Tab-separated table of C-alpha atoms in Angstrom:
chain	number	residue	atom	x	y	z
W	909	MET	CA	132.721	-121.276	-65.053
W	910	LEU	CA	133.150	-124.997	-64.181
W	911	ALA	CA	136.613	-124.165	-62.508
W	912	ALA	CA	135.109	-121.370	-60.288
W	913	THR	CA	132.208	-123.599	-59.297
W	914	LEU	CA	134.459	-126.479	-58.474
W	915	ALA	CA	136.736	-124.293	-56.466
W	916	ALA	CA	133.706	-122.946	-54.535
W	917	LEU	CA	132.436	-126.463	-53.893
W	918	TYR	CA	135.896	-127.615	-52.716
W	919	ALA	CA	136.223	-124.589	-50.361
W	920	LEU	CA	132.758	-125.324	-48.759
W	921	ALA	CA	133.369	-128.956	-48.499
W	922	SER	CA	136.742	-128.306	-46.880
W	923	VAL	CA	135.303	-126.011	-44.250
W	924	ALA	CA	132.559	-128.529	-43.450
W	925	CYS	CA	135.100	-131.343	-43.214
W	926	PHE	CA	137.367	-129.248	-41.016
W	927	ILE	CA	134.464	-128.505	-38.649
W	928	ALA	CA	133.440	-132.109	-38.585
W	929	TYR	CA	137.069	-133.119	-37.535
W	930	ALA	CA	137.116	-130.399	-34.896
W	931	LEU	CA	133.828	-131.393	-33.423
W	932	ASP	CA	134.998	-135.120	-33.311
W	933	LYS	CA	138.349	-134.122	-31.773
W	934	SER	CA	136.471	-132.218	-29.123
W	935	ALA	CA	134.111	-135.041	-28.565
W	936	ALA	CA	136.968	-137.475	-28.161
W	937	ARG	CA	138.425	-135.286	-25.589
W	938	HIS	CA	135.255	-134.848	-23.629
W	939	GLY	CA	133.857	-138.283	-23.758
W	940	ARG	CA	130.988	-137.419	-25.921
W	941	ARG	CA	129.578	-139.359	-28.889
W	942	ARG	CA	131.932	-139.383	-31.772
W	943	THR	CA	131.661	-138.729	-35.456
W	944	PRO	CA	131.711	-142.089	-37.363
W	945	GLU	CA	134.919	-142.391	-39.418
W	946	ARG	CA	132.746	-143.327	-42.368
W	947	THR	CA	131.193	-139.689	-42.098
W	948	LEU	CA	134.597	-138.106	-41.976
W	949	LEU	CA	135.736	-140.188	-45.048
W	950	LEU	CA	132.666	-139.417	-47.004
W	951	LEU	CA	133.043	-135.683	-46.417
W	952	GLY	CA	136.720	-136.032	-47.705
W	953	LEU	CA	135.534	-138.015	-50.711
W	954	ALA	CA	132.884	-135.379	-51.481
W	955	GLY	CA	135.661	-132.781	-51.898
W	956	GLY	CA	136.604	-131.859	-48.317
W	957	TRP	CA	139.816	-133.764	-48.134
W	958	PRO	CA	141.826	-130.434	-48.251
W	959	GLY	CA	139.934	-129.426	-45.064
W	960	ALA	CA	140.486	-132.900	-43.551
W	961	LEU	CA	144.148	-132.840	-44.307
W	962	ALA	CA	144.456	-129.377	-42.622
W	963	ALA	CA	142.646	-130.534	-39.520
W	964	GLN	CA	144.805	-133.652	-39.309
W	965	ARG	CA	147.905	-131.289	-39.198
W	966	LEU	CA	146.471	-128.385	-37.316
W	967	LEU	CA	144.317	-130.280	-34.822
W	968	ARG	CA	146.441	-133.366	-34.821
W	969	HIS	CA	143.387	-135.419	-35.158
W	970	LYS	CA	143.122	-138.746	-37.041
W	971	SER	CA	146.670	-138.305	-37.949
W	972	ALA	CA	148.314	-141.416	-36.413
W	973	LYS	CA	145.763	-144.208	-36.967
W	974	THR	CA	147.167	-146.112	-39.955
W	975	SER	CA	144.006	-147.903	-40.975
W	976	PHE	CA	142.111	-144.544	-41.116
W	977	LEU	CA	144.902	-142.730	-43.051
W	978	LEU	CA	145.027	-145.573	-45.609
W	979	LYS	CA	141.133	-145.194	-46.237
W	980	PHE	CA	141.673	-141.371	-46.097
W	981	TRP	CA	144.293	-141.450	-48.940
W	982	LEU	CA	142.355	-143.856	-50.997
W	983	THR	CA	139.360	-141.545	-50.948
W	984	VAL	CA	141.781	-138.583	-51.952
W	985	ALA	CA	143.040	-140.697	-54.932
W	986	LEU	CA	139.346	-141.517	-55.975
W	987	ASN	CA	138.234	-137.921	-55.543
W	988	LEU	CA	141.120	-136.690	-57.706
W	989	ALA	CA	140.393	-139.432	-60.292
W	990	VAL	CA	136.882	-138.179	-60.613
W	991	LEU	CA	138.018	-134.543	-60.867
W	992	ALA	CA	140.513	-135.537	-63.570
W	993	ALA	CA	137.658	-137.346	-65.487
W	994	ILE	CA	135.489	-134.319	-65.151
W	995	GLY	CA	138.357	-132.111	-66.508
W	996	ALA	CA	139.085	-134.533	-69.282
W	997	SER	CA	135.329	-134.614	-70.344
W	998	GLN	CA	135.224	-130.774	-70.293
W	999	ALA	CA	138.319	-130.533	-72.440
W	1000	GLY	CA	136.638	-132.840	-74.958
W	1001	TRP	CA	138.837	-135.981	-74.089
W	1002	ILE	CA	137.576	-139.490	-73.754
W	1003	SER	CA	138.947	-142.293	-71.646
W	1004	LEU	CA	139.054	-145.951	-72.783
W	1005	GLY	CA	138.590	-147.929	-69.624
W	1006	GLY	CA	141.138	-145.854	-67.760
W	1007	LEU	CA	143.836	-147.341	-70.031
W	1008	ALA	CA	144.314	-144.406	-72.517
W	1009	ILE	CA	142.899	-140.988	-72.857
W	1010	LEU	CA	142.406	-139.701	-76.354
W	1011	PRO	CA	141.134	-136.534	-77.870
W	1012	GLN	CA	137.755	-136.743	-79.399
W	1013	GLY	CA	137.090	-135.921	-82.934
């Protein structure tokens, strides 16, 4: 149940994030107001990073700016760490300050 819910949330967030990147790319091309990088990064952090990665590759948007990419990959790592923690808690494991993961019981 949790896995299906998480998959649906990631899919929805990814579609939203891809659309946000596409709108920002269009705005950049037409000289309109841009989507703040913070917004793009927060959408990725919220689970939309697969869609962001697809947009970076397919639309060639935000794929060359090193400072943005560093922040992007940090948000991906943070998102995956939270996902791993959720998975560990659901499996009945506990973490001791991120140093060790031990089974409960």
